[in-house]
């Protein structure tokens, strides 16, 4: 399942501003060549921390959801997942963007959108192949995750990095906590740009009605 999800997400996220900024390779060709390794590492870490890897319509769309109290930064799974190689490839700049920019920004955003010490599910990734977009596959995946969270009476946290995804998740009942990544360092498309506006990311929360 990791390999199938890696292939799909590598294609679906090749122009995603957040991924472009976090990787920040000098050329698009280098980014595209490395993206599968990056996703494989992230998904392996997620799987080692009990994430579910789910698909719709024979891998036309897939999602990864982390259960409550799980973390990609679990020190027991970072090395087995292959993060040492990622850090070596992306260098100190990549490490800085992931750990000292993205992680604190996300934590601050969650502090605004979630209650103190609140348990939650985390939809880590959702992606749909180009030829299958517009068919409601991603919406079906989100509704599946909402049913799982509703059964546990817990909220869902996720991030949207494009306005298309933002509109989709709003229609599905999520509310927004906005944040900006790479302000002063990146253009809106994620490419490095001194003085740029940064990459818009919308942190989003959904709650079952009984815990709203």
Backbone as JSON Lines, residues from 0, in Angstrom:
{"i":0,"aa":"X","n":[0.83,-1.21,0.0],"ca":[0.0,0.0,0.0],"c":[0.87,1.27,0.0]}
{"i":1,"aa":"X","n":[2.01,1.19,0.65],"ca":[2.89,2.36,0.66],"c":[3.36,2.71,-0.74]}
{"i":2,"aa":"X","n":[3.73,1.71,-1.53],"ca":[4.22,1.98,-2.88],"c":[3.12,2.55,-3.78]}
{"i":3,"aa":"X","n":[1.92,2.0,-3.68],"ca":[0.81,2.51,-4.49],"c":[0.47,3.94,-4.1]}
{"i":4,"aa":"X","n":[0.45,4.22,-2.8],"ca":[0.15,5.58,-2.33],"c":[1.27,6.54,-2.72]}
{"i":5,"aa":"X","n":[2.51,6.08,-2.65],"ca":[3.65,6.91,-3.05],"c":[3.54,7.33,-4.5]}
{"i":6,"aa":"X","n":[3.21,6.4,-5.37],"ca":[3.09,6.72,-6.8],"c":[1.99,7.73,-7.05]}
{"i":7,"aa":"X","n":[0.85,7.53,-6.42],"ca":[-0.28,8.44,-6.63],"c":[0.0,9.84,-6.07]}
{"i":8,"aa":"X","n":[0.5,9.9,-4.84],"ca":[0.71,11.2,-4.21],"c":[1.86,11.97,-4.86]}
{"i":9,"aa":"X","n":[2.87,11.27,-5.35],"ca":[3.97,11.94,-6.03],"c":[3.47,12.69,-7.26]}
{"i":10,"aa":"X","n":[2.54,12.09,-7.97],"ca":[1.93,12.77,-9.12],"c":[1.0,13.88,-8.68]}
{"i":11,"aa":"X","n":[0.14,13.58,-7.7],"ca":[-0.88,14.55,-7.29],"c":[-0.29,15.81,-6.68]}
{"i":12,"aa":"X","n":[0.88,15.69,-6.04],"ca":[1.47,16.82,-5.32],"c":[2.68,17.43,-6.02]}
{"i":13,"aa":"X","n":[2.89,17.13,-7.3],"ca":[4.11,17.6,-7.94],"c":[4.17,19.13,-8.04]}
{"i":14,"aa":"X","n":[3.02,19.79,-8.05],"ca":[3.0,21.26,-8.08],"c":[2.46,21.86,-6.8]}
{"i":15,"aa":"X","n":[2.31,21.05,-5.76],"ca":[1.79,21.56,-4.49],"c":[2.77,22.56,-3.89]}
{"i":16,"aa":"X","n":[2.33,23.78,-3.58],"ca":[3.26,24.82,-3.1],"c":[4.02,24.43,-1.84]}
{"i":17,"aa":"X","n":[3.37,23.74,-0.91],"ca":[4.05,23.36,0.33],"c":[5.18,22.38,0.05]}
{"i":18,"aa":"X","n":[4.92,21.36,-0.79],"ca":[5.94,20.38,-1.13],"c":[7.08,21.05,-1.88]}
{"i":19,"aa":"X","n":[6.74,21.92,-2.83],"ca":[7.77,22.63,-3.59],"c":[8.68,23.42,-2.65]}
{"i":20,"aa":"X","n":[8.09,24.1,-1.67],"ca":[8.89,24.9,-0.75],"c":[9.72,24.03,0.19]}
{"i":21,"aa":"X","n":[9.14,22.99,0.74],"ca":[9.87,22.15,1.68],"c":[11.06,21.47,1.01]}
{"i":22,"aa":"X","n":[10.89,21.03,-0.23],"ca":[12.0,20.38,-0.93],"c":[12.99,21.4,-1.49]}
{"i":23,"aa":"X","n":[12.49,22.45,-2.13],"ca":[13.31,23.57,-2.63],"c":[14.54,23.1,-3.41]}
{"i":24,"aa":"X","n":[14.33,22.22,-4.37],"ca":[15.42,21.82,-5.25],"c":[15.69,22.92,-6.28]}
{"i":25,"aa":"X","n":[16.91,23.04,-6.77],"ca":[17.22,24.07,-7.76],"c":[16.41,23.96,-9.05]}
{"i":26,"aa":"X","n":[16.08,22.74,-9.46],"ca":[15.33,22.56,-10.7],"c":[14.09,21.69,-10.46]}
{"i":27,"aa":"X","n":[13.1,21.86,-11.33],"ca":[11.89,21.06,-11.24],"c":[12.2,19.59,-11.47]}
{"i":28,"aa":"X","n":[13.11,19.29,-12.36],"ca":[13.47,17.9,-12.64],"c":[14.02,17.21,-11.4]}
{"i":29,"aa":"X","n":[14.85,17.92,-10.63],"ca":[15.39,17.34,-9.4],"c":[14.29,17.09,-8.39]}
{"i":30,"aa":"X","n":[13.36,18.03,-8.29],"ca":[12.24,17.86,-7.37],"c":[11.41,16.63,-7.73]}
{"i":31,"aa":"X","n":[11.07,16.5,-9.01],"ca":[10.24,15.38,-9.44],"c":[10.95,14.05,-9.26]}
{"i":32,"aa":"X","n":[12.26,14.04,-9.46],"ca":[13.02,12.81,-9.29],"c":[13.06,12.36,-7.83]}
{"i":33,"aa":"X","n":[13.06,13.32,-6.92],"ca":[13.2,12.98,-5.51],"c":[11.86,12.8,-4.8]}
{"i":34,"aa":"X","n":[10.79,13.38,-5.33],"ca":[9.5,13.36,-4.64],"c":[9.04,11.96,-4.22]}
{"i":35,"aa":"X","n":[9.18,10.91,-5.06],"ca":[8.76,9.58,-4.6],"c":[9.51,9.11,-3.35]}
{"i":36,"aa":"X","n":[10.81,9.38,-3.28],"ca":[11.57,9.0,-2.08],"c":[11.05,9.73,-0.86]}
{"i":37,"aa":"X","n":[10.76,11.0,-1.03],"ca":[10.24,11.82,0.07],"c":[8.91,11.27,0.57]}
{"i":38,"aa":"X","n":[7.99,10.99,-0.36],"ca":[6.68,10.46,0.04],"c":[6.81,9.07,0.64]}
{"i":39,"aa":"X","n":[7.67,8.24,0.07],"ca":[7.84,6.89,0.61],"c":[8.31,6.96,2.07]}
{"i":40,"aa":"X","n":[9.2,7.87,2.37],"ca":[9.7,8.02,3.74],"c":[8.59,8.49,4.67]}
{"i":41,"aa":"X","n":[7.84,9.51,4.24],"ca":[6.75,10.03,5.07],"c":[5.69,8.96,5.32]}
{"i":42,"aa":"X","n":[5.33,8.23,4.29],"ca":[4.28,7.21,4.43],"c":[4.76,6.03,5.26]}
{"i":43,"aa":"X","n":[6.03,5.69,5.15],"ca":[6.58,4.63,5.99],"c":[6.52,5.04,7.45]}
{"i":44,"aa":"X","n":[6.9,6.28,7.74],"ca":[6.82,6.79,9.12],"c":[5.38,6.77,9.61]}
{"i":45,"aa":"X","n":[4.46,7.18,8.75],"ca":[3.05,7.18,9.14],"c":[2.57,5.76,9.44]}
{"i":46,"aa":"X","n":[2.92,4.82,8.56],"ca":[2.49,3.43,8.76],"c":[3.08,2.84,10.04]}
{"i":47,"aa":"X","n":[4.33,3.16,10.34],"ca":[4.96,2.67,11.57],"c":[4.3,3.24,12.81]}
{"i":48,"aa":"X","n":[3.53,4.33,12.63],"ca":[2.8,4.93,13.75],"c":[1.29,4.73,13.6]}
{"i":49,"aa":"X","n":[0.95,3.61,12.95],"ca":[-0.43,3.1,12.91],"c":[-1.39,3.92,12.06]}
{"i":50,"aa":"X","n":[-0.87,4.65,11.09],"ca":[-1.76,5.36,10.17],"c":[-2.49,4.37,9.28]}
{"i":51,"aa":"X","n":[-3.68,4.75,8.85],"ca":[-4.4,3.96,7.85],"c":[-4.1,4.55,6.47]}
{"i":52,"aa":"X","n":[-3.85,3.7,5.5],"ca":[-3.63,4.1,4.12],"c":[-4.8,3.53,3.33]}
{"i":53,"aa":"X","n":[-5.65,4.42,2.82],"ca":[-6.91,4.02,2.23],"c":[-6.99,4.49,0.78]}
{"i":54,"aa":"X","n":[-7.76,3.77,-0.04],"ca":[-7.86,4.14,-1.45],"c":[-9.29,3.98,-1.94]}
{"i":55,"aa":"X","n":[-9.56,4.68,-3.06],"ca":[-10.87,4.63,-3.7],"c":[-10.67,4.32,-5.18]}
{"i":56,"aa":"X","n":[-11.51,3.46,-5.74],"ca":[-11.54,3.18,-7.17],"c":[-10.18,2.73,-7.7]}
{"i":57,"aa":"X","n":[-9.64,1.7,-7.07],"ca":[-8.38,1.11,-7.53],"c":[-7.26,2.14,-7.61]}
{"i":58,"aa":"X","n":[-7.07,2.87,-6.52],"ca":[-5.98,3.84,-6.36],"c":[-6.09,5.04,-7.3]}
{"i":59,"aa":"X","n":[-7.35,5.41,-7.63],"ca":[-7.52,6.69,-8.32],"c":[-7.42,7.84,-7.32]}
{"i":60,"aa":"X","n":[-7.73,7.54,-6.06],"ca":[-7.62,8.52,-4.98],"c":[-7.2,7.78,-3.73]}
{"i":61,"aa":"X","n":[-6.44,8.45,-2.88],"ca":[-6.03,7.8,-1.63],"c":[-5.89,8.82,-0.51]}
{"i":62,"aa":"X","n":[-5.9,8.33,0.7],"ca":[-5.74,9.17,1.87],"c":[-4.95,8.46,2.94]}
{"i":63,"aa":"X","n":[-4.32,9.24,3.79],"ca":[-3.56,8.72,4.92],"c":[-4.05,9.44,6.16]}
{"i":64,"aa":"X","n":[-4.52,8.69,7.14],"ca":[-5.02,9.31,8.37],"c":[-4.29,8.74,9.58]}
{"i":65,"aa":"X","n":[-3.76,9.66,10.39],"ca":[-3.06,9.29,11.62],"c":[-4.06,9.21,12.77]}
{"i":66,"aa":"X","n":[-3.97,8.17,13.6],"ca":[-4.89,8.06,14.74],"c":[-4.5,9.02,15.87]}
{"i":67,"aa":"X","n":[-5.39,9.24,16.82],"ca":[-5.06,10.11,17.95],"c":[-3.81,9.62,18.68]}
{"i":68,"aa":"X","n":[-3.05,10.59,19.18],"ca":[-1.84,10.32,19.99],"c":[-0.71,9.69,19.19]}
{"i":69,"aa":"X","n":[-0.77,9.71,17.86],"ca":[0.35,9.23,17.06],"c":[1.11,10.43,16.51]}
{"i":70,"aa":"X","n":[2.38,10.2,16.14],"ca":[3.2,11.32,15.68],"c":[4.25,10.84,14.7]}
{"i":71,"aa":"X","n":[4.41,11.6,13.61],"ca":[5.47,11.29,12.64],"c":[6.86,11.5,13.22]}
{"i":72,"aa":"X","n":[6.96,12.33,14.24],"ca":[8.26,12.64,14.84],"c":[8.62,11.68,15.97]}
{"i":73,"aa":"X","n":[7.91,10.57,16.07],"ca":[8.23,9.54,17.04],"c":[9.7,9.11,16.84]}
{"i":74,"aa":"X","n":[10.57,9.33,17.83],"ca":[12.0,9.03,17.64],"c":[12.28,7.56,17.39]}
{"i":75,"aa":"X","n":[11.37,6.69,17.77],"ca":[11.58,5.26,17.57],"c":[11.37,4.84,16.12]}
{"i":76,"aa":"X","n":[10.71,5.69,15.33],"ca":[10.4,5.3,13.95],"c":[11.08,6.2,12.91]}
{"i":77,"aa":"X","n":[11.7,7.29,13.32],"ca":[12.32,8.21,12.36],"c":[13.42,7.53,11.54]}
{"i":78,"aa":"X","n":[14.33,6.84,12.21],"ca":[15.44,6.2,11.5],"c":[14.96,5.02,10.66]}
{"i":79,"aa":"X","n":[14.11,4.11,11.21],"ca":[13.61,3.01,10.36],"c":[12.85,3.5,9.13]}
{"i":80,"aa":"X","n":[12.2,4.66,9.24],"ca":[11.45,5.19,8.1],"c":[12.35,5.76,7.02]}
{"i":81,"aa":"X","n":[13.59,6.09,7.37],"ca":[14.52,6.62,6.38],"c":[14.74,8.11,6.43]}
{"i":82,"aa":"X","n":[14.43,8.75,7.55],"ca":[14.57,10.21,7.62],"c":[16.02,10.68,7.58]}
{"i":83,"aa":"X","n":[16.95,9.84,7.98],"ca":[18.35,10.24,7.91],"c":[18.74,10.55,6.47]}
{"i":84,"aa":"X","n":[18.28,9.74,5.53],"ca":[18.56,9.96,4.12],"c":[17.9,11.25,3.62]}
{"i":85,"aa":"X","n":[16.68,11.52,4.09],"ca":[15.98,12.75,3.69],"c":[16.76,13.98,4.16]}
{"i":86,"aa":"X","n":[17.2,13.96,5.4],"ca":[17.96,15.09,5.95],"c":[19.27,15.26,5.19]}
{"i":87,"aa":"X","n":[19.91,14.16,4.86],"ca":[21.17,14.22,4.11],"c":[20.94,14.85,2.74]}
{"i":88,"aa":"X","n":[19.86,14.47,2.09],"ca":[19.57,14.98,0.74],"c":[19.15,16.45,0.77]}
{"i":89,"aa":"X","n":[18.27,16.82,1.68],"ca":[17.73,18.19,1.71],"c":[18.65,19.16,2.43]}
{"i":90,"aa":"X","n":[19.57,18.64,3.25],"ca":[20.54,19.5,3.91],"c":[19.94,20.3,5.06]}
{"i":91,"aa":"X","n":[20.74,21.2,5.61],"ca":[20.31,22.0,6.75],"c":[19.13,22.9,6.4]}
{"i":92,"aa":"X","n":[19.1,23.38,5.15],"ca":[17.98,24.22,4.73],"c":[16.66,23.47,4.76]}
{"i":93,"aa":"X","n":[16.67,22.25,4.25],"ca":[15.47,21.44,4.28],"c":[15.06,21.09,5.69]}
{"i":94,"aa":"X","n":[16.03,20.76,6.53],"ca":[15.74,20.45,7.93],"c":[15.13,21.66,8.62]}
{"i":95,"aa":"X","n":[15.68,22.83,8.34],"ca":[15.16,24.06,8.94],"c":[13.72,24.32,8.5]}
{"i":96,"aa":"X","n":[13.43,24.11,7.22],"ca":[12.07,24.35,6.73],"c":[11.07,23.38,7.34]}
{"i":97,"aa":"X","n":[11.47,22.12,7.51],"ca":[10.56,21.12,8.05],"c":[10.37,21.26,9.56]}
{"i":98,"aa":"X","n":[11.49,21.39,10.3],"ca":[11.42,21.32,11.76],"c":[11.28,22.67,12.44]}
{"i":99,"aa":"X","n":[11.86,23.71,11.87],"ca":[11.84,25.01,12.56],"c":[10.92,26.02,11.91]}
{"i":100,"aa":"X","n":[10.35,25.67,10.77],"ca":[9.32,26.52,10.16],"c":[7.96,25.83,10.18]}
{"i":101,"aa":"X","n":[7.86,24.73,9.44],"ca":[6.57,24.06,9.28],"c":[6.02,23.53,10.59]}
{"i":102,"aa":"X","n":[6.85,22.85,11.36],"ca":[6.36,22.21,12.59],"c":[5.84,23.22,13.62]}
{"i":103,"aa":"X","n":[6.6,24.28,13.97],"ca":[6.07,25.26,14.92],"c":[4.85,26.0,14.4]}
{"i":104,"aa":"X","n":[4.84,26.29,13.1],"ca":[3.7,26.97,12.51],"c":[2.43,26.14,12.63]}
{"i":105,"aa":"X","n":[2.56,24.85,12.32],"ca":[1.41,23.95,12.43],"c":[0.96,23.82,13.88]}
{"i":106,"aa":"X","n":[1.91,23.73,14.8],"ca":[1.56,23.61,16.22],"c":[0.8,24.84,16.7]}
{"i":107,"aa":"X","n":[1.25,26.02,16.29],"ca":[0.57,27.26,16.69],"c":[-0.83,27.33,16.11]}
{"i":108,"aa":"X","n":[-0.97,26.84,14.86],"ca":[-2.27,26.83,14.21],"c":[-3.22,25.87,14.92]}
{"i":109,"aa":"X","n":[-2.71,24.69,15.29],"ca":[-3.54,23.73,16.01],"c":[-3.97,24.29,17.36]}
{"i":110,"aa":"X","n":[-3.1,25.06,18.0],"ca":[-3.44,25.65,19.3],"c":[-4.64,26.6,19.18]}
{"i":111,"aa":"X","n":[-4.8,27.2,18.0],"ca":[-5.95,28.09,17.78],"c":[-7.21,27.31,17.43]}
{"i":112,"aa":"X","n":[-7.05,26.2,16.7],"ca":[-8.21,25.49,16.2],"c":[-8.69,24.34,17.05]}
{"i":113,"aa":"X","n":[-7.8,23.81,17.91],"ca":[-8.14,22.68,18.77],"c":[-8.14,23.11,20.23]}
{"i":114,"aa":"X","n":[-8.87,22.4,21.03],"ca":[-8.91,22.7,22.46],"c":[-7.67,22.13,23.16]}
{"i":115,"aa":"X","n":[-7.36,22.66,24.31],"ca":[-6.18,22.23,25.05],"c":[-6.24,20.73,25.33]}
{"i":116,"aa":"X","n":[-5.17,20.03,24.95],"ca":[-5.03,18.59,25.19],"c":[-6.11,17.75,24.5]}
{"i":117,"aa":"X","n":[-6.73,18.3,23.47],"ca":[-7.78,17.58,22.76],"c":[-7.19,16.52,21.84]}
{"i":118,"aa":"X","n":[-7.72,15.33,21.9],"ca":[-7.31,14.27,20.98],"c":[-7.98,14.51,19.62]}
{"i":119,"aa":"X","n":[-7.31,14.1,18.55],"ca":[-7.86,14.32,17.21],"c":[-7.24,13.35,16.22]}
{"i":120,"aa":"X","n":[-7.96,13.13,15.13],"ca":[-7.41,12.42,13.98],"c":[-6.73,13.44,13.07]}
{"i":121,"aa":"X","n":[-5.68,13.01,12.39],"ca":[-4.96,13.89,11.48],"c":[-4.96,13.29,10.09]}
{"i":122,"aa":"X","n":[-5.64,13.95,9.15],"ca":[-5.58,13.53,7.75],"c":[-4.29,14.1,7.18]}
{"i":123,"aa":"X","n":[-3.31,13.24,7.04],"ca":[-1.95,13.63,6.66],"c":[-1.87,14.0,5.19]}
{"i":124,"aa":"X","n":[-2.43,13.16,4.34],"ca":[-2.45,13.44,2.9],"c":[-3.76,12.94,2.29]}
{"i":125,"aa":"X","n":[-4.22,13.67,1.28],"ca":[-5.29,13.24,0.4],"c":[-4.86,13.59,-1.02]}
{"i":126,"aa":"X","n":[-5.0,12.66,-1.95],"ca":[-4.61,12.95,-3.32],"c":[-5.43,12.15,-4.31]}
{"i":127,"aa":"X","n":[-5.68,12.76,-5.48],"ca":[-6.44,12.11,-6.54],"c":[-5.67,12.28,-7.85]}
{"i":128,"aa":"X","n":[-5.62,11.22,-8.65],"ca":[-4.94,11.31,-9.93],"c":[-5.64,12.33,-10.83]}
{"i":129,"aa":"X","n":[-4.88,12.92,-11.73],"ca":[-5.43,14.0,-12.56],"c":[-6.66,13.56,-13.34]}
{"i":130,"aa":"X","n":[-6.59,12.37,-13.93],"ca":[-7.69,11.95,-14.8],"c":[-8.96,11.62,-14.02]}
{"i":131,"aa":"X","n":[-8.86,11.46,-12.7],"ca":[-10.03,11.09,-11.9],"c":[-10.58,12.26,-11.09]}
{"i":132,"aa":"X","n":[-10.02,13.44,-11.25],"ca":[-10.49,14.58,-10.47],"c":[-11.87,15.03,-10.95]}
{"i":133,"aa":"X","n":[-12.62,15.58,-10.0],"ca":[-13.96,16.06,-10.32],"c":[-15.03,14.99,-10.24]}
{"i":134,"aa":"X","n":[-14.67,13.79,-9.81],"ca":[-15.63,12.68,-9.73],"c":[-16.1,12.42,-8.3]}
{"i":135,"aa":"X","n":[-15.66,13.22,-7.35],"ca":[-16.11,13.06,-5.97],"c":[-15.36,12.03,-5.17]}
{"i":136,"aa":"X","n":[-14.22,11.53,-5.68],"ca":[-13.48,10.48,-4.98],"c":[-12.86,10.99,-3.69]}
{"i":137,"aa":"X","n":[-12.27,12.19,-3.74],"ca":[-11.67,12.76,-2.54],"c":[-12.75,13.04,-1.49]}
{"i":138,"aa":"X","n":[-13.89,13.54,-1.93],"ca":[-15.0,13.79,-1.0],"c":[-15.44,12.5,-0.33]}
{"i":139,"aa":"X","n":[-15.48,11.43,-1.1],"ca":[-15.86,10.13,-0.52],"c":[-14.86,9.69,0.54]}
{"i":140,"aa":"X","n":[-13.57,9.93,0.28],"ca":[-12.55,9.57,1.26],"c":[-12.71,10.4,2.54]}
{"i":141,"aa":"X","n":[-12.94,11.71,2.37],"ca":[-13.12,12.56,3.54],"c":[-14.34,12.13,4.35]}
{"i":142,"aa":"X","n":[-15.42,11.8,3.67],"ca":[-16.62,11.36,4.4],"c":[-16.37,10.06,5.15]}
{"i":143,"aa":"X","n":[-15.56,9.19,4.57],"ca":[-15.18,7.96,5.29],"c":[-14.42,8.31,6.57]}
{"i":144,"aa":"X","n":[-13.47,9.22,6.46],"ca":[-12.71,9.61,7.65],"c":[-13.61,10.32,8.66]}
{"i":145,"aa":"X","n":[-14.56,11.09,8.19],"ca":[-15.49,11.75,9.11],"c":[-16.32,10.73,9.86]}
{"i":146,"aa":"X","n":[-16.7,9.64,9.2],"ca":[-17.48,8.6,9.89],"c":[-16.64,7.91,10.96]}
{"i":147,"aa":"X","n":[-15.35,7.71,10.66],"ca":[-14.44,7.11,11.66],"c":[-14.31,8.03,12.87]}
{"i":148,"aa":"X","n":[-14.08,9.32,12.61],"ca":[-13.92,10.28,13.7],"c":[-15.21,10.45,14.49]}
{"i":149,"aa":"X","n":[-16.34,10.44,13.79],"ca":[-17.62,10.59,14.47],"c":[-17.89,9.41,15.41]}
{"i":150,"aa":"X","n":[-17.49,8.22,14.99],"ca":[-17.68,7.04,15.84],"c":[-16.9,7.17,17.14]}
{"i":151,"aa":"X","n":[-15.73,7.84,17.06],"ca":[-14.9,8.04,18.26],"c":[-15.22,9.36,18.95]}
{"i":152,"aa":"X","n":[-16.13,10.15,18.35],"ca":[-16.49,11.46,18.89],"c":[-15.26,12.36,19.06]}
{"i":153,"aa":"X","n":[-14.45,12.38,18.0],"ca":[-13.24,13.19,18.0],"c":[-13.18,14.05,16.73]}
{"i":154,"aa":"X","n":[-12.5,15.2,16.79],"ca":[-12.36,16.05,15.6],"c":[-11.3,15.52,14.64]}
{"i":155,"aa":"X","n":[-11.28,16.12,13.45],"ca":[-10.25,15.86,12.45],"c":[-9.49,17.15,12.2]}
{"i":156,"aa":"X","n":[-8.17,17.04,12.12],"ca":[-7.33,18.16,11.7],"c":[-6.69,17.82,10.36]}
{"i":157,"aa":"X","n":[-6.63,18.8,9.47],"ca":[-5.95,18.61,8.21],"c":[-5.49,19.97,7.7]}
{"i":158,"aa":"X","n":[-4.68,19.97,6.64],"ca":[-4.24,21.22,6.03],"c":[-4.58,21.21,4.55]}
{"i":159,"aa":"X","n":[-4.98,22.37,4.04],"ca":[-5.21,22.56,2.6],"c":[-4.18,23.55,2.09]}
{"i":160,"aa":"X","n":[-3.54,23.22,0.98],"ca":[-2.48,24.09,0.44],"c":[-2.89,24.75,-0.87]}
{"i":161,"aa":"X","n":[-4.11,24.47,-1.34],"ca":[-4.6,25.13,-2.55],"c":[-6.03,25.61,-2.29]}
{"i":162,"aa":"X","n":[-6.45,26.63,-3.03],"ca":[-7.8,27.13,-2.86],"c":[-8.85,26.12,-3.32]}
{"i":163,"aa":"X","n":[-8.5,25.27,-4.28],"ca":[-9.42,24.21,-4.7],"c":[-9.72,23.28,-3.52]}
{"i":164,"aa":"X","n":[-8.66,22.84,-2.84],"ca":[-8.85,21.96,-1.68],"c":[-9.59,22.68,-0.56]}
{"i":165,"aa":"X","n":[-9.26,23.95,-0.37],"ca":[-9.94,24.74,0.66],"c":[-11.45,24.74,0.43]}
{"i":166,"aa":"X","n":[-11.88,25.02,-0.79],"ca":[-13.31,25.06,-1.09],"c":[-13.96,23.69,-0.89]}
{"i":167,"aa":"X","n":[-13.24,22.65,-1.28],"ca":[-13.77,21.29,-1.13],"c":[-14.0,20.97,0.34]}
{"i":168,"aa":"X","n":[-13.0,21.23,1.18],"ca":[-13.12,20.86,2.59],"c":[-14.12,21.75,3.32]}
{"i":169,"aa":"X","n":[-14.26,23.0,2.89],"ca":[-15.29,23.86,3.47],"c":[-16.68,23.29,3.2]}
{"i":170,"aa":"X","n":[-16.89,22.8,1.99],"ca":[-18.2,22.2,1.65],"c":[-18.48,20.97,2.5]}
{"i":171,"aa":"X","n":[-17.41,20.31,2.97],"ca":[-17.57,19.1,3.78],"c":[-17.64,19.4,5.27]}
{"i":172,"aa":"X","n":[-17.71,20.68,5.61],"ca":[-17.97,21.05,7.0],"c":[-16.77,21.45,7.83]}
{"i":173,"aa":"X","n":[-15.59,21.57,7.21],"ca":[-14.4,21.99,7.94],"c":[-14.41,23.51,8.13]}
{"i":174,"aa":"X","n":[-13.77,23.96,9.2],"ca":[-13.58,25.4,9.43],"c":[-12.09,25.7,9.38]}
{"i":175,"aa":"X","n":[-11.74,26.97,9.12],"ca":[-10.38,27.35,8.74],"c":[-9.62,28.04,9.86]}
{"i":176,"aa":"X","n":[-8.33,27.69,9.97],"ca":[-7.36,28.43,10.77],"c":[-6.18,28.69,9.84]}
{"i":177,"aa":"X","n":[-6.03,29.92,9.36],"ca":[-5.07,30.22,8.29],"c":[-3.65,30.37,8.82]}
{"i":178,"aa":"X","n":[-2.67,29.99,7.99],"ca":[-1.26,30.22,8.3],"c":[-0.49,30.43,7.01]}
{"i":179,"aa":"X","n":[0.7,31.02,7.11],"ca":[1.53,31.29,5.94],"c":[2.92,30.72,6.19]}
{"i":180,"aa":"X","n":[3.42,29.91,5.27],"ca":[4.74,29.27,5.37],"c":[5.72,29.97,4.45]}
{"i":181,"aa":"X","n":[6.93,30.22,4.95],"ca":[7.97,30.77,4.11],"c":[7.78,32.23,3.76]}
{"i":182,"aa":"X","n":[7.11,33.0,4.61],"ca":[6.89,34.41,4.31],"c":[8.24,35.14,4.22]}
{"i":183,"aa":"X","n":[8.41,35.9,3.16],"ca":[9.67,36.6,2.93],"c":[10.73,35.76,2.27]}
{"i":184,"aa":"X","n":[10.42,34.47,2.05],"ca":[11.4,33.55,1.48],"c":[10.91,32.85,0.22]}
{"i":185,"aa":"X","n":[9.59,32.78,0.03],"ca":[9.05,31.99,-1.06],"c":[7.91,32.72,-1.76]}
{"i":186,"aa":"X","n":[7.76,32.4,-3.05],"ca":[6.61,32.88,-3.81],"c":[5.39,32.04,-3.43]}
{"i":187,"aa":"X","n":[4.22,32.45,-3.91],"ca":[2.99,31.74,-3.58],"c":[2.99,30.3,-4.1]}
{"i":188,"aa":"X","n":[3.78,30.03,-5.15],"ca":[3.83,28.67,-5.7],"c":[4.85,27.79,-5.0]}
{"i":189,"aa":"X","n":[5.53,28.33,-3.98],"ca":[6.48,27.55,-3.2],"c":[7.92,27.68,-3.62]}
{"i":190,"aa":"X","n":[8.19,28.27,-4.78],"ca":[9.57,28.45,-5.22],"c":[10.24,29.56,-4.41]}
{"i":191,"aa":"X","n":[11.52,29.37,-4.12],"ca":[12.25,30.34,-3.31],"c":[12.24,31.71,-3.99]}
{"i":192,"aa":"X","n":[11.96,32.74,-3.21],"ca":[11.86,34.1,-3.73],"c":[12.05,35.07,-2.57]}
{"i":193,"aa":"X","n":[13.19,35.74,-2.53],"ca":[13.46,36.66,-1.44],"c":[12.41,37.77,-1.41]}
{"i":194,"aa":"X","n":[11.82,37.96,-0.25],"ca":[10.78,38.96,-0.1],"c":[9.41,38.52,-0.55]}
{"i":195,"aa":"X","n":[9.27,37.24,-0.94],"ca":[7.98,36.73,-1.44],"c":[6.92,36.65,-0.37]}
{"i":196,"aa":"X","n":[5.65,36.51,-0.77],"ca":[4.54,36.49,0.18],"c":[4.44,35.21,0.99]}
{"i":197,"aa":"X","n":[5.12,34.15,0.56],"ca":[5.03,32.87,1.25],"c":[3.89,32.02,0.71]}
{"i":198,"aa":"X","n":[3.81,30.83,1.23],"ca":[2.82,29.84,0.79],"c":[1.64,29.84,1.75]}
{"i":199,"aa":"X","n":[0.46,30.05,1.21],"ca":[-0.74,29.98,2.05],"c":[-1.08,28.53,2.38]}
{"i":200,"aa":"X","n":[-1.32,28.28,3.64],"ca":[-1.8,26.97,4.08],"c":[-2.99,27.21,4.99]}
{"i":201,"aa":"X","n":[-4.05,26.45,4.76],"ca":[-5.22,26.59,5.6],"c":[-5.33,25.39,6.52]}
{"i":202,"aa":"X","n":[-5.04,25.6,7.81],"ca":[-5.32,24.56,8.78],"c":[-6.83,24.45,8.91]}
{"i":203,"aa":"X","n":[-7.34,23.23,9.0],"ca":[-8.79,23.04,9.0],"c":[-9.21,22.0,10.03]}
{"i":204,"aa":"X","n":[-10.33,22.27,10.68],"ca":[-10.85,21.39,11.72],"c":[-12.29,21.02,11.4]}
{"i":205,"aa":"X","n":[-12.59,19.75,11.59],"ca":[-13.98,19.27,11.51],"c":[-14.31,18.57,12.81]}
{"i":206,"aa":"X","n":[-15.54,18.81,13.29],"ca":[-15.99,18.18,14.53],"c":[-17.33,17.49,14.32]}
{"i":207,"aa":"X","n":[-17.51,16.32,14.91],"ca":[-18.86,15.74,14.92],"c":[-19.8,16.69,15.64]}
{"i":208,"aa":"X","n":[-21.06,16.71,15.25],"ca":[-22.0,17.68,15.8],"c":[-22.05,17.63,17.32]}
{"i":209,"aa":"X","n":[-21.97,16.47,17.9],"ca":[-22.13,16.34,19.35],"c":[-20.96,16.91,20.14]}
{"i":210,"aa":"X","n":[-19.8,17.18,19.45],"ca":[-18.66,17.78,20.17],"c":[-18.31,19.15,19.58]}
{"i":211,"aa":"X","n":[-19.2,19.71,18.77],"ca":[-18.95,21.03,18.17],"c":[-19.04,22.11,19.25]}
